[in-house]
Amino acid sequence: MKEKEKLYFDERAKMIKAMAHPTRLYILTKLKEAEHCVCELTEMLGFDASTISKHLSVLKNAGLVSDDKRGLNVYYRLENPCILDILECVDSAIRKKLKSQMNMLK
Amino acid sequence: MKEKEKLYFDERAKMIKAMAHPTRLYILTKLKEAEHCVCELTEMLGFDASTISKHLSVLKNAGLVSDDKRGLNVYYRLENPCILDILECVDSAIRKKLKSQMNMLK
DNA sequence: CATGTATATGTTTAAATTACCAAATAGGAA
DNA sequence: TTCCTATTTGGTAATTTAAACATATACATG
């Protein structure tokens, strides 16, 4: 693999990696519907606020969300909604995998 | 987040995580064009064959590829090609991010 | 100004990841 | 059968990750 190509795949993988955590993926799907402040997301998820804040900073560094302070709260919104289109394929792949696992048992 | 919902996001994240490594992502794009044996992928990537083999087993466990032994070689192929559709969005998100970083410097 | 609340950051710890090497395995070829 | 080759598996060390807690910061409000 050429060096330039490698760097390109590094960048791509970095962005996908930012999505590759259940909490962050959940956050992204929530932000698809509407913007939310850290406290709302913390409430929904039930982790420590510092944990959620760090997950949000990962997403922000990746360029997947942006934020906006209003009053005491910081509101986050989804920057690239198309990123969630993958879920349709992921869900069908999960169903396919489960089916094949069921067939293994026969 | 409800327990059932959590399990669902765990599964989704697990599959996305399998893609979230430069080497594995590169392998997936190569397999989109054609099936390849481990030795060919090892050659392309320049890592130890055992490293490539382990990456392939991660992809296989995730249900993203399947394999098939013929002669001495094991051939891998892409099981859910739609998974790579995300790259279009990822690439545009990377361009968008780079642009905004350039604007920061002005 | 002083206080309180939301968020971010630093630290620590446990667990997971990735690469290599060495060794095991499978099965085709001599 | 014996040897070779492709692949997988096990072990190890270095690095990264995610969670909690404690602390710092920012700033709205009394």
XYZ file of C-alpha atoms (C1' of nucleotides) in Angstrom:
272
model
C 0.000 0.000 0.000
C 1.403 3.371 -0.995
C 2.181 5.859 1.765
C -0.367 8.369 0.586
C -3.059 5.723 0.350
C -2.184 4.576 3.853
C -2.658 8.063 5.271
C -6.006 8.243 3.574
C -7.196 4.999 5.113
C -5.874 6.155 8.477
C -8.100 9.223 8.267
C -11.119 7.255 7.180
C -10.642 4.670 9.901
C -10.237 7.408 12.500
C -13.617 8.829 11.643
C -15.308 5.431 11.619
C -13.653 4.618 14.917
C -15.280 7.649 16.465
C -18.647 6.038 15.700
C -17.589 2.590 16.818
C -18.726 2.767 20.415
C -22.268 2.022 21.613
C -22.556 5.214 23.631
C -21.277 7.430 20.849
C -23.413 5.693 18.266
C -26.453 6.212 20.453
C -25.594 9.869 20.885
C -25.323 10.307 17.129
C -28.746 8.778 16.553
C -30.261 11.058 19.180
C -28.646 14.100 17.608
C -30.067 13.110 14.252
C -33.528 13.840 15.604
C -32.658 17.035 17.469
C -29.820 18.887 19.128
C -29.211 18.102 22.800
C -27.183 19.512 25.640
C -24.708 17.406 27.606
C -27.060 17.196 30.560
C -29.856 15.718 28.449
C -27.565 13.108 26.941
C -26.152 12.324 30.381
C -29.666 11.815 31.647
C -30.586 9.517 28.742
C -27.463 7.395 29.057
C -26.930 7.154 32.785
C -23.155 7.557 32.815
C -21.166 10.159 34.649
C -21.354 13.578 32.956
C -17.582 13.619 32.521
C -17.787 10.368 30.574
C -20.417 11.769 28.242
C -18.453 14.973 27.835
C -15.425 12.985 26.753
C -17.421 10.960 24.266
C -18.726 14.209 22.821
C -15.232 15.575 22.483
C -14.237 12.461 20.552
C -17.143 13.032 18.177
C -16.302 16.697 17.864
C -12.643 16.026 17.129
C -13.725 13.649 14.419
C -15.849 16.376 12.894
C -19.064 14.445 13.395
C -20.755 16.936 15.698
C -20.480 20.617 16.476
C -21.445 22.496 19.590
C -22.846 25.767 20.660
C -23.070 27.243 24.130
C -26.322 28.904 25.144
C -26.765 29.975 28.734
C -25.279 27.362 31.010
C -25.699 24.557 28.513
C -23.630 23.365 25.591
C -25.762 22.055 22.767
C -24.446 19.489 20.339
C -25.737 18.798 16.872
C -24.988 16.327 14.115
C -22.644 17.732 11.504
C -22.793 14.952 8.877
C -26.131 13.178 9.061
C -25.296 10.850 6.164
C -22.938 9.072 8.521
C -25.935 7.308 10.035
C -27.086 5.880 6.737
C -24.742 3.019 7.456
C -27.100 1.730 10.130
C -29.490 0.393 7.548
C -26.751 -1.819 6.128
C -25.414 -2.725 9.564
C -28.842 -3.801 10.736
C -29.414 -5.968 7.710
C -25.947 -7.478 8.129
C -26.764 -8.281 11.761
C -29.999 -9.989 10.717
C -28.146 -11.945 8.058
C -25.514 -13.029 10.545
C -28.112 -14.137 13.086
C -29.893 -16.163 10.432
C -26.712 -17.946 9.432
C -25.927 -18.655 13.088
C -29.365 -20.211 13.448
C -28.721 -22.394 10.428
C -25.461 -23.584 11.989
C -27.490 -25.159 14.812
C -29.572 -27.368 12.562
C -31.449 3.827 27.686
C -33.436 0.606 27.929
C -31.549 -2.648 28.310
C -32.806 -4.054 25.033
C -31.875 -0.864 23.207
C -28.434 -1.009 24.770
C -27.820 -4.524 23.494
C -28.840 -3.407 20.068
C -26.378 -0.543 20.028
C -23.697 -2.878 21.371
C -24.203 -5.133 18.357
C -24.200 -2.277 15.896
C -21.079 -0.738 17.407
C -19.332 -4.100 17.341
C -19.853 -4.380 13.615
C -18.737 -0.819 12.955
C -15.725 -1.380 15.162
C -14.661 -4.249 12.943
C -14.383 -1.734 10.107
C -12.672 0.901 12.213
C -9.076 0.005 11.494
C -7.080 1.193 8.489
C -5.865 -2.273 7.558
C -9.299 -3.856 7.830
C -10.931 -1.019 5.959
C -8.396 -1.383 3.185
C -9.026 -5.127 3.032
C -12.758 -4.546 2.726
C -12.289 -2.152 -0.183
C -10.042 -4.645 -1.951
C -12.565 -7.434 -1.441
C -15.256 -5.237 -2.904
C -13.488 -5.499 -6.258
C -12.639 -9.193 -6.083
C -12.028 -12.059 -3.686
C -8.477 -12.503 -2.448
C -6.484 -15.084 -0.558
C -4.581 -14.267 2.628
C -1.261 -14.329 0.811
C -2.394 -11.725 -1.717
C -3.642 -9.394 1.009
C -0.458 -9.944 2.988
C 1.547 -9.013 -0.081
C -0.513 -5.857 -0.684
C -0.304 -4.687 2.902
C 3.212 -5.639 3.913
C 2.418 -6.881 7.413
C 3.131 -10.279 8.830
C 0.763 -12.953 7.514
C -0.385 -13.730 11.044
C -1.415 -10.110 11.493
C -3.480 -10.179 8.321
C -5.004 -13.481 9.284
C -6.120 -12.044 12.596
C -7.632 -8.993 10.936
C -9.528 -11.320 8.617
C -10.852 -13.293 11.531
C -12.152 -10.088 13.113
C -13.980 -9.285 9.887
C -15.308 -12.818 9.648
C -16.556 -12.836 13.229
C -18.366 -9.604 12.514
C -20.071 -11.228 9.547
C -18.511 -8.816 7.080
C -16.577 -11.391 5.063
C -16.766 -15.099 4.409
C -14.035 -17.510 3.379
C -13.518 -20.537 1.293
C -10.501 -22.820 1.106
C -9.304 -23.911 -2.328
C -6.055 -25.804 -2.611
C -3.549 -24.315 -0.216
C -5.202 -20.929 -0.145
C -8.095 -19.469 1.798
C -10.087 -16.984 -0.236
C -12.050 -14.223 1.426
C -14.933 -12.303 -0.053
C -17.107 -9.390 1.009
C -20.372 -10.510 2.534
C -22.187 -7.152 2.847
C -20.957 -4.765 0.185
C -23.318 -1.981 1.276
C -21.105 -1.546 4.311
C -18.670 0.386 2.135
C -21.261 2.922 1.045
C -20.322 4.827 4.183
C -17.015 5.837 2.607
C -18.717 8.366 0.400
C -20.053 10.176 3.445
C -16.823 9.728 5.405
C -14.794 11.224 2.589
C -17.063 14.229 2.285
C -16.964 14.680 6.051
C -13.159 14.601 5.947
C -13.122 17.249 3.222
C -15.552 19.373 5.202
C -13.429 19.056 8.318
C -10.248 19.998 6.471
C -11.961 23.036 5.030
C -13.111 24.227 8.421
C -9.618 23.672 9.817
C -8.230 25.837 7.045
C -10.710 28.562 7.883
C -9.567 28.456 11.498
C -6.126 29.589 10.369
C -7.317 32.787 8.724
C -19.061 40.521 43.901
C -20.287 35.815 45.453
C -22.452 31.600 44.497
C -24.176 27.746 42.046
C -24.654 24.928 37.976
C -23.134 22.840 33.538
C -19.315 21.341 31.291
C -14.453 20.191 30.594
C -10.055 18.334 31.990
C -6.545 15.537 34.629
C -5.632 11.222 36.903
C -5.949 6.493 37.743
C -7.058 1.756 36.776
C -8.624 -2.204 34.243
C -9.446 -4.069 29.950
C -8.872 -4.293 25.015
C -6.044 -3.801 20.840
C -2.341 -4.626 17.649
C 1.980 -6.055 16.058
C 5.519 -9.519 15.909
C 7.506 -14.025 16.598
C 7.160 -18.901 17.351
C 4.663 -22.933 17.017
C 0.635 -25.716 15.493
C -2.333 -27.311 11.774
C -4.096 -28.711 7.305
C -3.622 -30.611 3.296
C -1.296 -30.701 -1.477
C 2.857 -32.446 -3.753
C 6.960 -35.282 -4.215
C 4.649 -41.454 3.869
C 7.414 -37.336 4.143
C 8.066 -32.664 3.082
C 6.367 -27.926 1.925
C 3.521 -24.136 1.992
C -0.507 -21.299 3.440
C -2.912 -20.221 7.197
C -4.156 -20.075 12.029
C -3.281 -19.855 16.908
C -0.808 -18.711 21.245
C 2.205 -15.682 23.715
C 4.182 -11.151 24.763
C 5.035 -6.199 24.977
C 3.572 -1.620 23.896
C -0.216 1.317 23.205
C -4.910 2.808 23.526
C -9.421 3.029 25.561
C -13.227 3.880 28.748
C -14.994 4.533 33.134
C -15.097 6.944 37.619
C -13.721 10.475 40.685
C -11.758 14.875 41.784
C -10.817 19.249 40.310
C -10.905 23.286 37.262
C -13.372 26.536 34.348
C -16.996 29.431 32.556
C -20.542 32.099 33.211
C -25.539 33.120 34.588
C -27.907 34.718 38.375
C -28.793 36.415 43.130
